[in-house]
PDB file of C-alpha atoms and ligand atoms in Angstrom:
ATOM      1  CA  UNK A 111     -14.608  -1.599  13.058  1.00 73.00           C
ATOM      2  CA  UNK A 112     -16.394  -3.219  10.065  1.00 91.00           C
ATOM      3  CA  UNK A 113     -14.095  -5.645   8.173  1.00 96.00           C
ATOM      4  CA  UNK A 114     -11.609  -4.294   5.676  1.00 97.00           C
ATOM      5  CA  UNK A 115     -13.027  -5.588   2.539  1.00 98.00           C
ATOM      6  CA  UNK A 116     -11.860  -3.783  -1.100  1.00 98.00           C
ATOM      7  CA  UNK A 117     -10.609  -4.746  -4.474  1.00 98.00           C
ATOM      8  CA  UNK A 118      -9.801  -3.581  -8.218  1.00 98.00           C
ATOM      9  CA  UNK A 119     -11.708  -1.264 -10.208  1.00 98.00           C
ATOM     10  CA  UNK A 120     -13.485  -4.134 -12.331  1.00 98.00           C
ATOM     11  CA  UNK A 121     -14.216  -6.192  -9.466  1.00 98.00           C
ATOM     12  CA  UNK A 122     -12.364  -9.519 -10.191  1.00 98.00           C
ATOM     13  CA  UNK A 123     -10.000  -9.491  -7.296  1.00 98.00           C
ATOM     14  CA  UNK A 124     -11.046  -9.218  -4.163  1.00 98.00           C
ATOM     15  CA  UNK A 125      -9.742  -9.135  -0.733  1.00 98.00           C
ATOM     16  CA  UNK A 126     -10.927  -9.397   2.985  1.00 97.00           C
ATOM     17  CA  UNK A 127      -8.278  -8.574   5.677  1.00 96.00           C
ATOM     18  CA  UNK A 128     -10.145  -8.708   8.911  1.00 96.00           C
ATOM     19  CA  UNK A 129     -10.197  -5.814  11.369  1.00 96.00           C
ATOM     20  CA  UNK A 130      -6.691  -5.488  12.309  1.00 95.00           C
ATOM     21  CA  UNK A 131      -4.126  -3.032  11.040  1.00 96.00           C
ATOM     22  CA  UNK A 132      -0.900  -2.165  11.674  1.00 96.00           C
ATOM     23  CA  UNK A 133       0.134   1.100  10.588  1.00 95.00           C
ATOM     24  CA  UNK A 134      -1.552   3.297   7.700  1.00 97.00           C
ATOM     25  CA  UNK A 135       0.169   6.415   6.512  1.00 98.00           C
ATOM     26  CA  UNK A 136       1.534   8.201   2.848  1.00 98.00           C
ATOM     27  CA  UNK A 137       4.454   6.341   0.845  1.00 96.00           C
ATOM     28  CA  UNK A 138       6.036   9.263  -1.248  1.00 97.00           C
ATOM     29  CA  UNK A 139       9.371   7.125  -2.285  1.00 94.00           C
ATOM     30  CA  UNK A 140       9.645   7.012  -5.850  1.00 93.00           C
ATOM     31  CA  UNK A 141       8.747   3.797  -6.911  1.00 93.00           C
ATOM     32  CA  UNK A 142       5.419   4.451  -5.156  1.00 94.00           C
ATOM     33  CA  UNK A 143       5.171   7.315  -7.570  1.00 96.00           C
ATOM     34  CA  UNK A 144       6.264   5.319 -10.854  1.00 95.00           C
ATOM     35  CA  UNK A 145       3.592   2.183  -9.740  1.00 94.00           C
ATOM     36  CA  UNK A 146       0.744   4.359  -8.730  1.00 95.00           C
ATOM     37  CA  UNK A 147       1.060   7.215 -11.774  1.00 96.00           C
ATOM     38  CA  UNK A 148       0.654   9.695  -8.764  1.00 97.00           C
ATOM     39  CA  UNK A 149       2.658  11.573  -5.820  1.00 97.00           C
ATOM     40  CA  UNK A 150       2.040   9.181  -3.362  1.00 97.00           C
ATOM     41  CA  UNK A 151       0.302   5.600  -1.960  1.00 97.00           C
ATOM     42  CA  UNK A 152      -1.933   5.371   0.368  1.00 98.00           C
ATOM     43  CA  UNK A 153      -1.270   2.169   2.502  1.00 97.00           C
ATOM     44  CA  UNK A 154      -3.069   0.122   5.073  1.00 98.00           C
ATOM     45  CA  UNK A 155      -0.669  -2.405   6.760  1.00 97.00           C
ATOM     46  CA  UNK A 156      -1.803  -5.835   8.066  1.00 97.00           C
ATOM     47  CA  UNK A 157      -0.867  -8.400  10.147  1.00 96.00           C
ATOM     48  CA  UNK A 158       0.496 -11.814   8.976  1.00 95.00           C
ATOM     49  CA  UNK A 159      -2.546 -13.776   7.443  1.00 94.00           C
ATOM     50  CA  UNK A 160      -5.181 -11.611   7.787  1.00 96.00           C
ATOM     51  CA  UNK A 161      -5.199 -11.224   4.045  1.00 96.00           C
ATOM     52  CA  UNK A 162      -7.658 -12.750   2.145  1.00 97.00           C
ATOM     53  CA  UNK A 163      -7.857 -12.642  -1.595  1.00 97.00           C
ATOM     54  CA  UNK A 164      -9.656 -13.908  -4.502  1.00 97.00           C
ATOM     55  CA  UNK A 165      -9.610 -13.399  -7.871  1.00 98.00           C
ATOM     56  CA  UNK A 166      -6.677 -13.613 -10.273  1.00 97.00           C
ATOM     57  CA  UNK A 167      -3.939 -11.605 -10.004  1.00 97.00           C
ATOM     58  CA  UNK A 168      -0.035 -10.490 -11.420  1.00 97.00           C
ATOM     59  CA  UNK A 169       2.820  -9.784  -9.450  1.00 96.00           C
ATOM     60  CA  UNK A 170       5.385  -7.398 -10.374  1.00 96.00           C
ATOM     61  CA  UNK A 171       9.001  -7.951  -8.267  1.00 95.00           C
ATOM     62  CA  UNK A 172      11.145  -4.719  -7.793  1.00 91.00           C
ATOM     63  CA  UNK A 173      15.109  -5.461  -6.705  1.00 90.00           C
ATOM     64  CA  UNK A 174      16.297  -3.100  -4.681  1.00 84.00           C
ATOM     65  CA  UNK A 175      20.031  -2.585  -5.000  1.00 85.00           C
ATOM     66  CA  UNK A 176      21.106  -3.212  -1.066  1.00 85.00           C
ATOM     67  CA  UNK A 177      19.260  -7.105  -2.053  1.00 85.00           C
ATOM     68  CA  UNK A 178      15.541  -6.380  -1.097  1.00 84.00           C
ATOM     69  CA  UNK A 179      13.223  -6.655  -2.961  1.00 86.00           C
ATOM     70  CA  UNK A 180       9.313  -5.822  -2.686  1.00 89.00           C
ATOM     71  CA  UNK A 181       6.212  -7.412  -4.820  1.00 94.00           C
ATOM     72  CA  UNK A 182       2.993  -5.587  -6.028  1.00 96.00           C
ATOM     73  CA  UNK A 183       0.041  -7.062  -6.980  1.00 97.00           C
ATOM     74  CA  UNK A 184      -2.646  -5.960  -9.346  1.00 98.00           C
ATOM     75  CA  UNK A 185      -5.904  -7.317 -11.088  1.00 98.00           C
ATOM     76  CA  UNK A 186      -5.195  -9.532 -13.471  1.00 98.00           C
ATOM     77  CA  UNK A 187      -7.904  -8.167 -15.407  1.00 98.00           C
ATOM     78  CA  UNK A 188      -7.908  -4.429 -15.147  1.00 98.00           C
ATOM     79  CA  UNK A 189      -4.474  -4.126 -13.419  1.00 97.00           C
ATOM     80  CA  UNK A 190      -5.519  -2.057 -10.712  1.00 97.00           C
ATOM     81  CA  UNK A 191      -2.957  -1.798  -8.317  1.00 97.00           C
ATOM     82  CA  UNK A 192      -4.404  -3.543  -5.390  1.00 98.00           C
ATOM     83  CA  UNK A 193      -1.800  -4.711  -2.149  1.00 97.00           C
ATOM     84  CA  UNK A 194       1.761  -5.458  -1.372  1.00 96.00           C
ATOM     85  CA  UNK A 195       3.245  -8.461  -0.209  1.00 93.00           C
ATOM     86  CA  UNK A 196       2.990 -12.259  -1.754  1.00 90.00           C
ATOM     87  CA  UNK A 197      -0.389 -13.592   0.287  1.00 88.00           C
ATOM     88  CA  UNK A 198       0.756 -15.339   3.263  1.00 89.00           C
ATOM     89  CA  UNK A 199       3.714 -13.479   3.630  1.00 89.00           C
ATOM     90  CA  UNK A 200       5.498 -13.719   7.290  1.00 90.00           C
ATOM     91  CA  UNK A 201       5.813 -10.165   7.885  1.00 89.00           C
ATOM     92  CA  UNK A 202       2.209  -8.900   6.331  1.00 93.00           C
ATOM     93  CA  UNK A 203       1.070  -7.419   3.569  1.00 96.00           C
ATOM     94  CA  UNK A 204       0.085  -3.626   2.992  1.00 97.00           C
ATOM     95  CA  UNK A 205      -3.348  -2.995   0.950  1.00 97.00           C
ATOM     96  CA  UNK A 206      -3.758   0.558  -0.960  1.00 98.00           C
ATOM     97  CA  UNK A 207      -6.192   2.242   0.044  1.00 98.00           C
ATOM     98  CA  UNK A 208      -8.096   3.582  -2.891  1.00 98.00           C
ATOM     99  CA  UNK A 209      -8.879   0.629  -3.140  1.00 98.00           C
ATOM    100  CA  UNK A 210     -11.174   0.061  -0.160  1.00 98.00           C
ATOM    101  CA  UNK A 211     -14.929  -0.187  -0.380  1.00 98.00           C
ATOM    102  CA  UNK A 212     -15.554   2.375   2.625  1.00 97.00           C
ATOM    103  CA  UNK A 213     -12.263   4.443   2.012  1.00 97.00           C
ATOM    104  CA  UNK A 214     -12.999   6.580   5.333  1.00 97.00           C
ATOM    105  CA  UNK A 215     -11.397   3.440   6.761  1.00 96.00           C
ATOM    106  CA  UNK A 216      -8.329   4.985   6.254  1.00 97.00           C
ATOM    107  CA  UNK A 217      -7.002   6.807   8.956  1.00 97.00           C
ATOM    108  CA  UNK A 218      -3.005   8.248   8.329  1.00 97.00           C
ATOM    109  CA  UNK A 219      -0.967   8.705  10.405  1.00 97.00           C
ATOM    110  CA  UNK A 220       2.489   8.796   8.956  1.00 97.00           C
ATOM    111  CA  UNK A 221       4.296  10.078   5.957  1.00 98.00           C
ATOM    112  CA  UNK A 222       7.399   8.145   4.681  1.00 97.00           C
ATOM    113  CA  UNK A 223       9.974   8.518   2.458  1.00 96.00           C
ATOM    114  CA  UNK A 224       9.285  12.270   1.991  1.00 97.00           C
ATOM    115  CA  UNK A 225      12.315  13.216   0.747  1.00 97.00           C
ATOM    116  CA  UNK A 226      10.847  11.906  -2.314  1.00 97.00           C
ATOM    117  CA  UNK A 227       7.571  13.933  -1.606  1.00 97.00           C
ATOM    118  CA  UNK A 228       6.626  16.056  -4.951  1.00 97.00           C
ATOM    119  CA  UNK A 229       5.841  19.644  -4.251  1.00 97.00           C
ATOM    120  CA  UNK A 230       2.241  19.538  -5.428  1.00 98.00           C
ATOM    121  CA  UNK A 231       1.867  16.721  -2.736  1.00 97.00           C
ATOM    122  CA  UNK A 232       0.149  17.975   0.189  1.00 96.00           C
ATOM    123  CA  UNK A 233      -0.118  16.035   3.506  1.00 96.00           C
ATOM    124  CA  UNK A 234      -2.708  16.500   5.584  1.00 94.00           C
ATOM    125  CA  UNK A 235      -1.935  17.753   9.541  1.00 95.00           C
ATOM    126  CA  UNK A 236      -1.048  15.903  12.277  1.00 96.00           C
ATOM    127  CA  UNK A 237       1.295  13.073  10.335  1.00 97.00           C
ATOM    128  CA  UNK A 238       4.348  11.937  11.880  1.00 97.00           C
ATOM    129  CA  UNK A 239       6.818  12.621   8.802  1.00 97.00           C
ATOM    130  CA  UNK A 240       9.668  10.435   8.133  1.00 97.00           C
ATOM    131  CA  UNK A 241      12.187  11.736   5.804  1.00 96.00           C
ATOM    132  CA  UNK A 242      12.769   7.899   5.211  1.00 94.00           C
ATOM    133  CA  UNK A 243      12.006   4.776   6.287  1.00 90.00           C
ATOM    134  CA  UNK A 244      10.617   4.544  10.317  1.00 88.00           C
ATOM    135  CA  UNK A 245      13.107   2.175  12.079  1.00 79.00           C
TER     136      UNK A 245
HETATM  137 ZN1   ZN B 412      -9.971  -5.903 -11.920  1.00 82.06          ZN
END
């Protein structure tokens, strides 16, 4: 597999993550809705360090009310939403995957947090669905 290389709709933040992923699937939860403007995310997950960014970016923390909390990041230009997780994060990061350069890269295999899953949301065949979170 070619590297996973992507970035923001103007170009000014950039990322290479290697060739490994983790998982890749659908987020439907609602705060994937609210940040994205759409039914869903698409998400790539990767292994601890294999992200590589440049370019400037802003971080937007969410707390979640049993004490999580989870951090997007998007261009600090043209505020494309671009990946998850502070770079060099212990437990990975997650990249969305609109914004890959070769977006056939993305290969799903999951659906999570469909309970939150708007009708006009249609998942492809062949997912594993979660109604929540996977354990
Ligand atoms: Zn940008």
């Amino acid at each position: 597999m070619a590297n996973i290389v992507g970035g923001c709709l103007c170009g000014a933040l950039r990322y290479d993550a290697g060739t490994q992923t983790t998982f890749m699937g659908y987020c439907c939860c609602d705060d994937c809705q609210k940040a994205s403007g759409s039914g869903f995310i698409p998400f790539v997950g990767l292994p601890p360090g294999a992200l590589k960014v440049s370019g400037a970016y802003t971080m937007y923390q969410m707390h979640h009310a049993d004490g999580r909390s989870s951090e997007r990041f998007s261009c600090a230009k043209c505020a494309s939403l671009v990946f998850g997780g502070e770079p060099g994060n212990p437990n990975g990061n997650t990249i969305y995957a609109g914004t890959l350069d070769d977006t056939s890269q993305f290969k799903p295999a999951m659906a999570i947090m469909t309970k939150f899953k708007p009708d006009w949301v249609l998942l492809p065949p062949g997912l594993k669905i979660f109604d929540g979170m996977p354990q």
